[in-house]
Short mmCIF file of C-alpha atoms and ligand atoms in Angstrom, two decimals:
data_model
loop_
_atom_site.label_atom_id
_atom_site.label_comp_id
_atom_site.label_asym_id
_atom_site.label_seq_id
_atom_site.Cartn_x
_atom_site.Cartn_y
_atom_site.Cartn_z
CA MET A 1485 0.00 0.00 0.00
CA GLY A 1486 1.30 3.43 -0.81
CA ILE A 1487 1.86 5.96 1.91
CA ASP A 1488 0.53 9.46 1.35
CA THR A 1489 3.69 11.37 0.54
CA ALA A 1490 2.18 14.69 -0.55
CA PRO A 1491 4.86 17.34 -0.04
CA SER A 1492 4.10 19.59 2.91
CA ILE A 1493 3.28 23.10 1.72
CA PRO A 1494 4.71 25.85 3.91
CA PRO A 1495 1.91 27.90 5.42
CA SER A 1496 1.22 31.19 3.65
CA ALA A 1497 1.63 34.54 5.42
CA ASP A 1498 -2.19 34.75 5.50
CA GLY A 1499 -2.41 31.33 7.14
CA LEU A 1500 0.26 32.26 9.70
CA ARG A 1501 -1.59 35.48 10.50
CA GLU A 1502 -4.89 33.64 11.03
CA ALA A 1503 -3.11 31.19 13.32
CA MET A 1504 -1.50 34.06 15.28
CA VAL A 1505 -4.87 35.72 15.90
CA ASP A 1506 -6.53 32.38 16.73
CA THR A 1507 -3.85 31.83 19.39
CA LEU A 1508 -4.33 35.35 20.78
CA ARG A 1509 -8.10 34.78 20.93
CA GLY A 1510 -7.51 31.44 22.62
CA TRP A 1511 -5.68 32.84 25.64
CA GLY A 1512 -7.61 36.12 25.83
CA GLY A 1513 -4.99 38.52 24.44
CA VAL A 1514 -7.55 39.53 21.80
CA ARG A 1515 -10.97 40.02 23.39
CA THR A 1516 -13.04 42.23 21.07
CA ALA A 1517 -14.21 41.79 17.49
CA SER A 1518 -12.67 45.13 16.46
CA VAL A 1519 -9.13 44.27 17.65
CA GLU A 1520 -9.49 40.81 16.16
CA ALA A 1521 -10.50 42.23 12.77
CA ALA A 1522 -7.63 44.77 12.84
CA MET A 1523 -5.01 42.13 13.63
CA ARG A 1524 -6.43 39.76 11.00
CA ALA A 1525 -6.25 42.55 8.41
CA VAL A 1526 -2.72 43.98 8.90
CA PRO A 1527 0.03 42.02 7.06
CA ARG A 1528 2.58 42.09 9.92
CA HIS A 1529 5.27 40.37 7.83
CA LEU A 1530 5.48 43.41 5.51
CA PHE A 1531 6.63 45.54 8.48
CA VAL A 1532 9.51 43.21 9.36
CA PRO A 1533 10.77 42.11 5.92
CA GLU A 1534 14.17 41.19 7.42
CA VAL A 1535 12.74 38.06 9.10
CA SER A 1536 10.80 35.05 7.83
CA PRO A 1537 6.98 35.12 7.92
CA GLU A 1538 7.15 32.34 10.57
CA ARG A 1539 9.21 34.63 12.80
CA ALA A 1540 7.05 37.70 11.98
CA TYR A 1541 3.91 35.88 13.15
CA GLY A 1542 5.60 34.15 16.09
CA PRO A 1543 4.96 35.21 19.68
CA GLU A 1544 8.16 37.21 20.19
CA SER A 1545 9.06 40.80 19.42
CA VAL A 1546 11.30 41.36 16.36
CA VAL A 1547 14.26 43.68 16.99
CA THR A 1548 14.84 45.96 13.99
CA PHE A 1549 17.43 48.51 15.21
CA ARG A 1550 20.33 48.38 17.69
CA ASP A 1551 22.62 51.14 18.94
CA GLU A 1552 26.42 51.09 18.63
CA ASP A 1553 26.66 48.94 21.81
CA GLY A 1554 24.29 46.36 20.37
CA ILE A 1555 21.42 47.37 22.65
CA ALA A 1556 18.00 47.01 20.98
CA ILE A 1557 16.43 50.43 20.39
CA SER A 1558 13.51 49.53 18.12
CA SER A 1559 11.36 46.50 17.45
CA ALA A 1560 7.96 45.27 16.42
CA SER A 1561 6.49 44.43 19.83
CA GLY A 1562 5.27 40.87 20.39
CA PRO A 1563 1.69 40.34 19.16
CA GLY A 1564 0.44 39.55 22.69
CA VAL A 1565 1.42 42.92 24.08
CA VAL A 1566 0.19 44.72 20.93
CA ALA A 1567 -3.23 43.06 21.35
CA ALA A 1568 -3.43 43.74 25.09
CA MET A 1569 -2.64 47.44 24.67
CA LEU A 1570 -5.05 47.87 21.73
CA GLU A 1571 -7.75 46.35 23.93
CA GLN A 1572 -6.84 48.77 26.72
CA LEU A 1573 -7.00 51.73 24.34
CA GLU A 1574 -10.62 51.10 23.17
CA VAL A 1575 -10.27 52.91 19.83
CA ARG A 1576 -13.53 53.71 18.01
CA PRO A 1577 -14.11 54.55 14.31
CA GLY A 1578 -13.50 58.24 13.71
CA HIS A 1579 -10.98 58.65 16.56
CA ARG A 1580 -7.85 60.77 16.21
CA VAL A 1581 -5.01 58.68 17.66
CA LEU A 1582 -1.44 59.58 18.53
CA GLU A 1583 1.13 56.79 18.86
CA ILE A 1584 4.49 57.56 20.47
CA GLY A 1585 7.08 55.06 19.19
CA ALA A 1586 6.32 54.37 15.49
CA GLY A 1587 8.94 51.58 15.30
CA THR A 1588 8.09 49.45 12.28
CA GLY A 1589 4.68 51.08 11.74
CA TYR A 1590 2.84 47.80 12.46
CA ASN A 1591 0.88 49.05 15.47
CA ALA A 1592 0.03 52.29 13.64
CA ALA A 1593 -1.49 50.17 10.84
CA CYS A 1594 -3.60 48.28 13.41
CA LEU A 1595 -4.69 51.65 14.83
CA ALA A 1596 -5.64 52.81 11.30
CA GLU A 1597 -7.83 49.71 10.90
CA LEU A 1598 -9.54 50.59 14.22
CA THR A 1599 -10.14 54.28 13.46
CA GLY A 1600 -11.36 53.54 9.93
CA PRO A 1601 -11.28 56.11 7.11
CA SER A 1602 -13.13 58.72 9.20
CA GLY A 1603 -10.36 58.75 11.84
CA ARG A 1604 -6.69 59.67 11.67
CA VAL A 1605 -3.52 58.14 13.07
CA THR A 1606 -0.36 60.12 13.78
CA THR A 1607 2.74 58.26 14.91
CA VAL A 1608 6.04 59.77 16.04
CA ASP A 1609 9.50 58.29 16.50
CA ILE A 1610 12.76 59.78 17.72
CA GLY A 1611 14.92 57.77 15.28
CA GLY A 1612 15.33 59.20 11.75
CA GLU A 1613 16.08 55.84 10.14
CA ILE A 1614 13.28 54.26 12.13
CA VAL A 1615 10.84 56.86 10.78
CA ALA A 1616 11.96 56.08 7.22
CA GLY A 1617 11.42 52.35 7.87
CA ALA A 1618 7.95 52.94 9.32
CA ARG A 1619 6.95 55.07 6.32
CA ARG A 1620 8.21 52.34 3.97
CA GLY A 1621 6.32 49.58 5.78
CA LEU A 1622 3.09 51.59 5.93
CA ALA A 1623 3.31 52.44 2.21
CA VAL A 1624 3.99 48.84 1.15
CA ALA A 1625 1.09 47.58 3.26
CA GLY A 1626 -1.29 50.27 1.95
CA TYR A 1627 -1.56 52.59 4.97
CA GLU A 1628 -0.31 55.84 3.37
CA ASP A 1629 -2.86 57.87 5.37
CA VAL A 1630 -0.95 57.33 8.61
CA ARG A 1631 1.11 60.44 9.40
CA VAL A 1632 4.66 59.52 10.47
CA VAL A 1633 6.46 62.34 12.29
CA HIS A 1634 10.14 62.51 13.27
CA GLY A 1635 10.43 63.96 16.78
CA ASP A 1636 10.56 63.40 20.52
CA GLY A 1637 7.26 61.96 21.70
CA THR A 1638 7.81 63.57 25.11
CA ASP A 1639 6.45 66.72 23.43
CA GLY A 1640 3.57 64.84 21.80
CA VAL A 1641 2.74 66.16 18.32
CA PRO A 1642 1.01 69.48 19.08
CA GLU A 1643 0.37 70.47 15.45
CA HIS A 1644 -2.21 67.69 14.99
CA ALA A 1645 -3.73 67.71 18.52
CA PRO A 1646 -6.16 67.09 20.12
CA TYR A 1647 -6.26 63.29 20.16
CA ASP A 1648 -9.03 61.02 21.43
CA ARG A 1649 -6.44 58.38 22.26
CA ILE A 1650 -2.70 58.46 22.95
CA ILE A 1651 -0.69 55.22 23.07
CA VAL A 1652 2.97 55.03 24.03
CA THR A 1653 4.95 51.99 22.87
CA ALA A 1654 8.22 52.59 24.76
CA GLY A 1655 8.76 52.48 28.53
CA ALA A 1656 7.97 55.95 29.96
CA TRP A 1657 9.48 57.04 33.26
CA ASP A 1658 7.09 59.98 33.61
CA VAL A 1659 3.89 61.37 32.11
CA PRO A 1660 4.82 64.76 30.64
CA PRO A 1661 2.30 67.66 30.64
CA SER A 1662 2.10 67.63 26.80
CA TRP A 1663 0.16 64.34 26.81
CA ARG A 1664 -2.49 65.83 29.12
CA GLU A 1665 -2.63 69.05 27.06
CA GLN A 1666 -3.03 67.17 23.75
CA LEU A 1667 -5.68 64.68 24.93
CA ALA A 1668 -9.28 65.56 23.99
CA PRO A 1669 -11.88 65.67 26.81
CA GLY A 1670 -12.97 62.13 27.68
CA GLY A 1671 -9.80 60.73 26.06
CA ARG A 1672 -7.57 57.89 27.18
CA LEU A 1673 -3.82 57.36 27.44
CA VAL A 1674 -2.19 53.90 27.43
CA VAL A 1675 1.44 53.93 28.51
CA PRO A 1676 4.02 51.38 29.68
CA LEU A 1677 4.87 53.21 32.88
CA ARG A 1678 8.05 52.56 34.87
CA MET A 1679 7.38 52.77 38.60
CA ARG A 1680 10.22 52.03 41.04
CA GLY A 1681 11.65 49.39 38.73
CA VAL A 1682 8.32 47.82 37.77
CA THR A 1683 6.78 48.40 34.29
CA ARG A 1684 3.08 48.02 33.53
CA ALA A 1685 0.91 49.06 30.58
CA VAL A 1686 -1.52 51.41 32.34
CA ALA A 1687 -4.69 52.79 30.71
CA LEU A 1688 -5.39 56.20 32.23
CA GLU A 1689 -8.17 58.77 32.07
CA LEU A 1690 -8.12 62.32 33.34
CA ASP A 1691 -10.14 63.44 36.33
CA GLY A 1692 -9.30 67.16 36.56
CA ASP A 1693 -5.52 67.13 36.63
CA VAL A 1694 -5.26 63.60 38.07
CA TRP A 1695 -4.76 60.56 35.84
CA ARG A 1696 -6.64 57.51 37.17
CA SER A 1697 -6.03 53.99 35.87
CA VAL A 1698 -8.84 52.01 34.28
CA SER A 1699 -6.73 48.90 33.58
CA ILE A 1700 -3.23 47.59 34.23
CA GLU A 1701 -1.49 44.89 32.16
CA GLU A 1702 1.85 43.13 32.49
CA CYS A 1703 4.32 44.15 29.78
CA GLY A 1704 7.98 44.71 29.00
CA PHE A 1705 9.30 47.57 26.85
CA MET A 1706 12.55 49.18 25.84
CA PRO A 1707 12.81 52.55 27.61
CA MET A 1708 12.04 55.87 25.91
CA ARG A 1709 15.07 57.76 24.68
CA GLY A 1710 15.80 61.47 24.32
CA PRO A 1711 16.94 64.44 26.40
CA ASP A 1712 14.15 63.99 28.99
CA ALA A 1713 14.54 60.22 29.28
CA VAL A 1714 15.73 58.51 32.45
CA GLU A 1715 18.03 55.65 31.55
CA GLU A 1716 17.81 52.15 32.93
CA LEU A 1717 21.14 50.94 34.30
CA ASN A 1718 22.39 47.50 33.36
CA LEU A 1719 25.52 46.83 35.40
CA GLU A 1720 27.59 43.68 35.74
CA LEU A 1721 28.89 43.06 39.24
CA PRO A 1722 32.68 42.78 39.36
CA PRO A 1723 34.78 40.80 38.73
CA GLU A 1724 32.87 39.74 35.56
CA SER A 1725 30.71 37.63 37.84
CA GLY A 1726 27.95 36.94 35.32
CA VAL A 1727 25.48 38.66 37.67
CA ARG A 1728 23.93 41.83 36.29
CA ILE A 1729 21.78 44.27 38.15
CA ARG A 1730 19.18 46.12 36.07
CA VAL A 1731 17.97 49.22 37.83
CA ASP A 1732 15.42 51.84 36.90
CA ASP A 1733 14.65 55.24 38.43
CA GLY A 1734 18.28 56.36 38.36
CA ARG A 1735 19.02 55.36 41.96
CA PRO A 1736 22.70 54.91 42.73
CA VAL A 1737 24.19 51.42 42.77
CA ASP A 1738 27.53 50.63 44.42
CA VAL A 1739 28.61 47.83 42.08
CA THR A 1740 31.89 47.32 43.93
CA ALA A 1741 30.12 46.73 47.25
CA LEU A 1742 27.51 44.47 45.61
CA GLY A 1743 30.29 42.58 43.80
CA ALA A 1744 32.03 42.05 47.15
CA ALA A 1745 28.72 40.77 48.56
CA LEU A 1746 28.92 37.87 46.11
CA ALA A 1747 31.95 36.52 47.95
CA MET A 1748 29.83 36.01 51.08
CA PRO A 1749 27.80 32.85 51.70
CA PRO A 1750 24.17 33.23 50.53
CA VAL A 1751 21.33 33.52 53.04
CA LEU A 1752 18.08 31.73 52.14
CA ALA A 1753 14.68 32.58 53.63
CA TRP A 1754 11.71 30.42 52.58
CA SER A 1755 8.37 32.21 52.82
CA GLY A 1756 5.98 29.28 53.30
CA ALA A 1757 3.94 30.76 50.40
CA VAL A 1758 3.10 27.82 48.13
CA VAL A 1759 1.63 28.83 44.78
CA PRO A 1760 0.92 27.26 41.37
CA TRP A 1761 3.90 27.69 39.04
CA LYS A 1762 2.44 30.32 36.70
CA PRO A 1763 2.92 34.10 36.29
CA LEU A 1764 3.33 35.71 39.71
CA VAL A 1765 0.97 38.62 39.14
CA HIS A 1766 2.27 41.92 40.54
CA LEU A 1767 4.72 40.28 43.00
CA ASP A 1768 7.36 42.80 41.88
CA PHE A 1769 5.12 45.65 43.11
CA TRP A 1770 5.04 44.07 46.54
CA LEU A 1771 8.83 43.86 46.55
CA ALA A 1772 8.91 47.62 46.08
CA GLY A 1773 7.49 47.83 49.60
CA ALA A 1774 10.53 46.01 51.09
CA SER A 1775 12.25 49.37 51.81
CA ALA A 1776 15.02 48.48 49.41
CA GLU A 1777 15.28 49.42 45.75
CA VAL A 1778 13.65 47.05 43.29
CA CYS A 1779 15.79 45.65 40.47
CA ARG A 1780 16.12 42.73 38.12
CA ILE A 1781 18.99 40.36 38.82
CA ILE A 1782 20.11 38.97 35.45
CA VAL A 1783 22.03 35.72 35.80
CA LEU A 1784 24.39 34.58 33.02
CA SER A 1785 25.54 31.00 32.65
CA ARG A 1786 29.01 31.69 34.10
CA ALA A 1787 27.39 32.76 37.40
CA ARG A 1788 25.35 29.55 37.48
CA GLU A 1789 28.49 27.54 36.79
CA ALA A 1790 30.20 29.37 39.69
CA GLY A 1791 27.44 28.14 42.01
CA LEU A 1792 25.13 31.12 42.37
CA VAL A 1793 21.82 30.13 43.99
CA GLU A 1794 19.37 29.40 41.17
CA PRO A 1795 16.98 32.33 40.56
CA LEU A 1796 13.26 32.07 39.76
CA TYR A 1797 13.56 32.10 35.95
CA SER A 1798 16.12 31.15 33.32
CA TRP A 1799 17.01 34.85 32.81
CA GLY A 1800 17.24 35.64 36.52
CA SER A 1801 14.70 37.10 38.90
CA MET A 1802 13.09 40.17 40.37
CA GLY A 1803 15.02 41.37 43.39
CA CYS A 1804 16.03 44.35 45.46
CA TYR A 1805 19.18 45.96 46.78
CA THR A 1806 20.60 48.20 49.50
CA PRO A 1807 24.03 49.90 49.32
CA ASP A 1808 25.87 46.65 50.17
CA THR A 1809 23.42 43.74 49.91
CA PHE A 1810 21.11 42.32 47.25
CA SER A 1811 18.37 39.75 47.31
CA TYR A 1812 16.29 37.97 44.69
CA LEU A 1813 13.38 35.56 44.47
CA ILE A 1814 13.94 31.81 44.39
CA ARG A 1815 11.66 28.76 44.33
CA ARG A 1816 11.63 25.10 45.25
CA PRO A 1817 9.16 22.36 44.36
CA ALA A 1818 6.22 21.88 46.73
CA PRO A 1819 3.64 19.09 46.87
CA GLY A 1820 0.61 19.71 44.64
CA GLU A 1821 -2.68 18.02 43.80
CA GLY A 1822 -4.25 17.12 40.48
CA GLY A 1823 -1.04 17.42 38.49
CA GLN A 1824 -0.70 21.14 39.15
CA GLU A 1825 2.98 22.08 39.56
CA MET A 1826 3.38 23.93 42.87
CA VAL A 1827 6.35 25.90 44.18
CA GLU A 1828 7.33 27.50 47.44
CA LEU A 1829 8.71 31.01 46.98
CA GLY A 1830 11.62 32.35 48.92
CA ALA A 1831 14.44 34.85 48.95
CA CYS A 1832 18.19 34.51 48.58
CA ALA A 1833 20.46 37.35 49.71
CA TYR A 1834 24.18 38.08 49.36
CA GLY A 1835 25.90 40.70 51.50
CA PRO A 1836 26.56 41.80 55.08
CA ASP A 1837 22.87 42.60 55.64
CA GLY A 1838 21.74 39.35 54.02
CA ASP A 1839 19.79 37.96 57.02
CA ARG A 1840 17.67 41.09 57.32
CA LEU A 1841 17.07 41.64 53.60
CA ALA A 1842 16.18 38.01 52.88
CA ALA A 1843 13.73 38.06 55.82
CA ARG A 1844 12.13 41.29 54.55
CA VAL A 1845 11.71 39.91 51.05
CA ALA A 1846 10.16 36.71 52.46
CA ASP A 1847 7.76 38.96 54.44
CA ARG A 1848 6.79 40.77 51.25
CA ILE A 1849 6.16 37.44 49.50
CA ARG A 1850 3.83 36.44 52.36
CA ALA A 1851 2.05 39.83 52.18
CA TRP A 1852 1.56 39.36 48.41
CA ASP A 1853 0.32 35.79 48.91
CA HIS A 1854 -2.08 36.91 51.65
CA VAL A 1855 -3.75 39.53 49.42
CA GLY A 1856 -4.70 36.80 46.89
CA ASP A 1857 -7.43 37.76 44.40
CA ALA A 1858 -7.62 41.32 45.76
CA ARG A 1859 -4.40 41.96 43.80
CA ALA A 1860 -6.70 42.53 40.82
CA GLY A 1861 -7.88 45.74 42.56
CA LEU A 1862 -4.49 47.43 42.13
CA ARG A 1863 -4.82 51.04 40.89
CA VAL A 1864 -2.45 53.74 39.70
CA GLU A 1865 -3.02 57.47 40.19
CA ILE A 1866 -0.78 60.15 38.75
CA HIS A 1867 -0.98 63.54 40.45
CA PRO A 1868 0.87 66.74 39.53
CA GLU A 1869 4.30 67.04 41.14
CA GLY A 1870 4.21 68.55 44.62
CA SER A 1871 0.71 67.14 45.37
CA ALA A 1872 -0.11 65.87 48.87
CA GLY A 1873 0.67 62.24 49.68
CA LEU A 1874 -1.88 59.41 49.57
CA ARG A 1875 -2.06 56.11 51.44
CA ALA A 1876 -0.31 54.00 48.81
CA MET A 1877 1.88 50.92 48.55
CA ILE A 1878 4.27 52.83 46.29
CA THR A 1879 4.86 56.54 45.90
CA ALA A 1880 7.24 57.43 43.08
CA ASP A 1881 8.24 61.06 42.63
CA LYS A 1882 8.93 61.98 39.03
CA ARG A 1883 9.91 65.20 37.31
CA HIS A 1884 6.35 66.25 36.44
CA SER A 1885 4.24 64.02 38.64
CA ARG A 1886 3.76 61.88 41.74
CA VAL A 1887 2.80 58.32 40.89
CA PHE A 1888 0.85 56.31 43.48
CA VAL A 1889 0.23 52.57 43.32
CA ILE A 1890 -2.75 51.82 45.54
CA THR A 1891 -3.91 48.40 46.65
CA GLU A 1892 -7.24 49.24 48.31
CA PRO A 1893 -10.45 49.28 46.27
CA ALA A 1894 -11.39 52.72 44.81
C1 LIG B 2016 9.05 48.87 20.86
S1 LIG B 2016 9.37 50.06 19.63
C2 LIG B 2016 7.76 50.51 19.05
C3 LIG B 2016 7.04 49.43 18.30
C4 LIG B 2016 6.07 49.99 17.29
N1 LIG B 2016 4.90 50.57 17.91
C5 LIG B 2016 5.73 48.97 16.24
O1 LIG B 2016 4.53 48.67 16.05
O2 LIG B 2016 6.63 48.47 15.57
C6 LIG B 2016 9.77 51.53 20.57
C7 LIG B 2016 10.02 52.73 19.71
O3 LIG B 2016 9.97 53.89 20.52
C8 LIG B 2016 10.85 54.82 19.95
N2 LIG B 2016 11.16 55.86 20.92
C9 LIG B 2016 11.97 55.79 22.00
N3 LIG B 2016 12.00 56.98 22.63
C10 LIG B 2016 11.18 57.82 21.94
C11 LIG B 2016 10.81 59.17 22.10
N4 LIG B 2016 11.28 59.91 23.10
N5 LIG B 2016 9.95 59.70 21.20
C12 LIG B 2016 9.47 58.96 20.16
N6 LIG B 2016 9.80 57.67 19.97
C13 LIG B 2016 10.64 57.10 20.84
C14 LIG B 2016 12.05 53.96 19.56
O4 LIG B 2016 12.87 54.63 18.60
C15 LIG B 2016 11.37 52.71 19.03
O5 LIG B 2016 11.22 52.77 17.65
#
């Protein structure tokens, strides 16, 4: 008997796009018919011609530009985060939309599908070559009506304001006054906001001069650039230990003292918090209450080979630091029922203050675990700088504003 040996036909770009949106629908990244239709319509592969269609429609972001040090400065964001932020933005036909961070132009094309011909999309990018690439992609894919502006999105794009929606697709350290001034009454801003080392895509609406969140989503973004930008630090602890500390908010880090801490024996503190092994929603926010600075501890293979205590994830873990000691989250298997993988969370600390810091982090893990489902009630409020304080888990003072992260119900 013959075996069916029909050659396998590689899936077409259209087929890959349908599969991408089906997957996003499946896990809830795409929730509404309008975002679904937009993402089914826009040929994403035409915006990233340097990679294969399989890669273009895969789950990861596609880096398109790097700086002279090899650091990624522009990309097409992963489809999951694109979908989540489009859902947060709630664009309607006829809306005027400003996007800050044109990148490849892909998201601007999705926005153009959502606004329809009666609306208008303006997108701005700080990189000249990036702007040229976005224009090219939008033209090839048939979205010539999108305005692509070269400039610093910190200033918005005043000449085409007001906007019903503003979306920022790079990590913003602050919310500058221009975004408030250029938003139409009843408008909405969606921005990946960096708060004490934690980044979330926050959808915000104005109530007088206070921005109040209407939704908060997990996300990761490259930081905004430009004269007003606050840089993230990415420092390797000496001597080439393979342990990097990634710090936001411009707080000082004594890498020599933290490098010396690595020579000390680690302190472990198990929290007793046993949880299913799945995303640990907002745990990094709770760490920001440990009266130490929040950071990411990035662990390279040479540090693992040298015997560093295994962090939570393959890349490393959320953690925090003081002038001479750092701590990060760890896990160990715990008994579970019904095949669900369970882990106990804990803290590992290196440094002279290791006992205290590890204990504090374990306390914060317990506090996070105790709050349970109420974590969904987390809110962000952004008040003008110099405003009075609020009862908040996190208060972050920025150049133009005071950001509060509040855990109690509104
Ligand atoms: C993750 S990419 C944007 C992805 C894009 N929305 C897309 O669909 O391809 C971030 C972009 O923000 C841009 N950017 C960074 N700082 C900026 C600023 N101050 N003003 C405008 N654009 C900025 C970067 O040049 C980069 O292209």
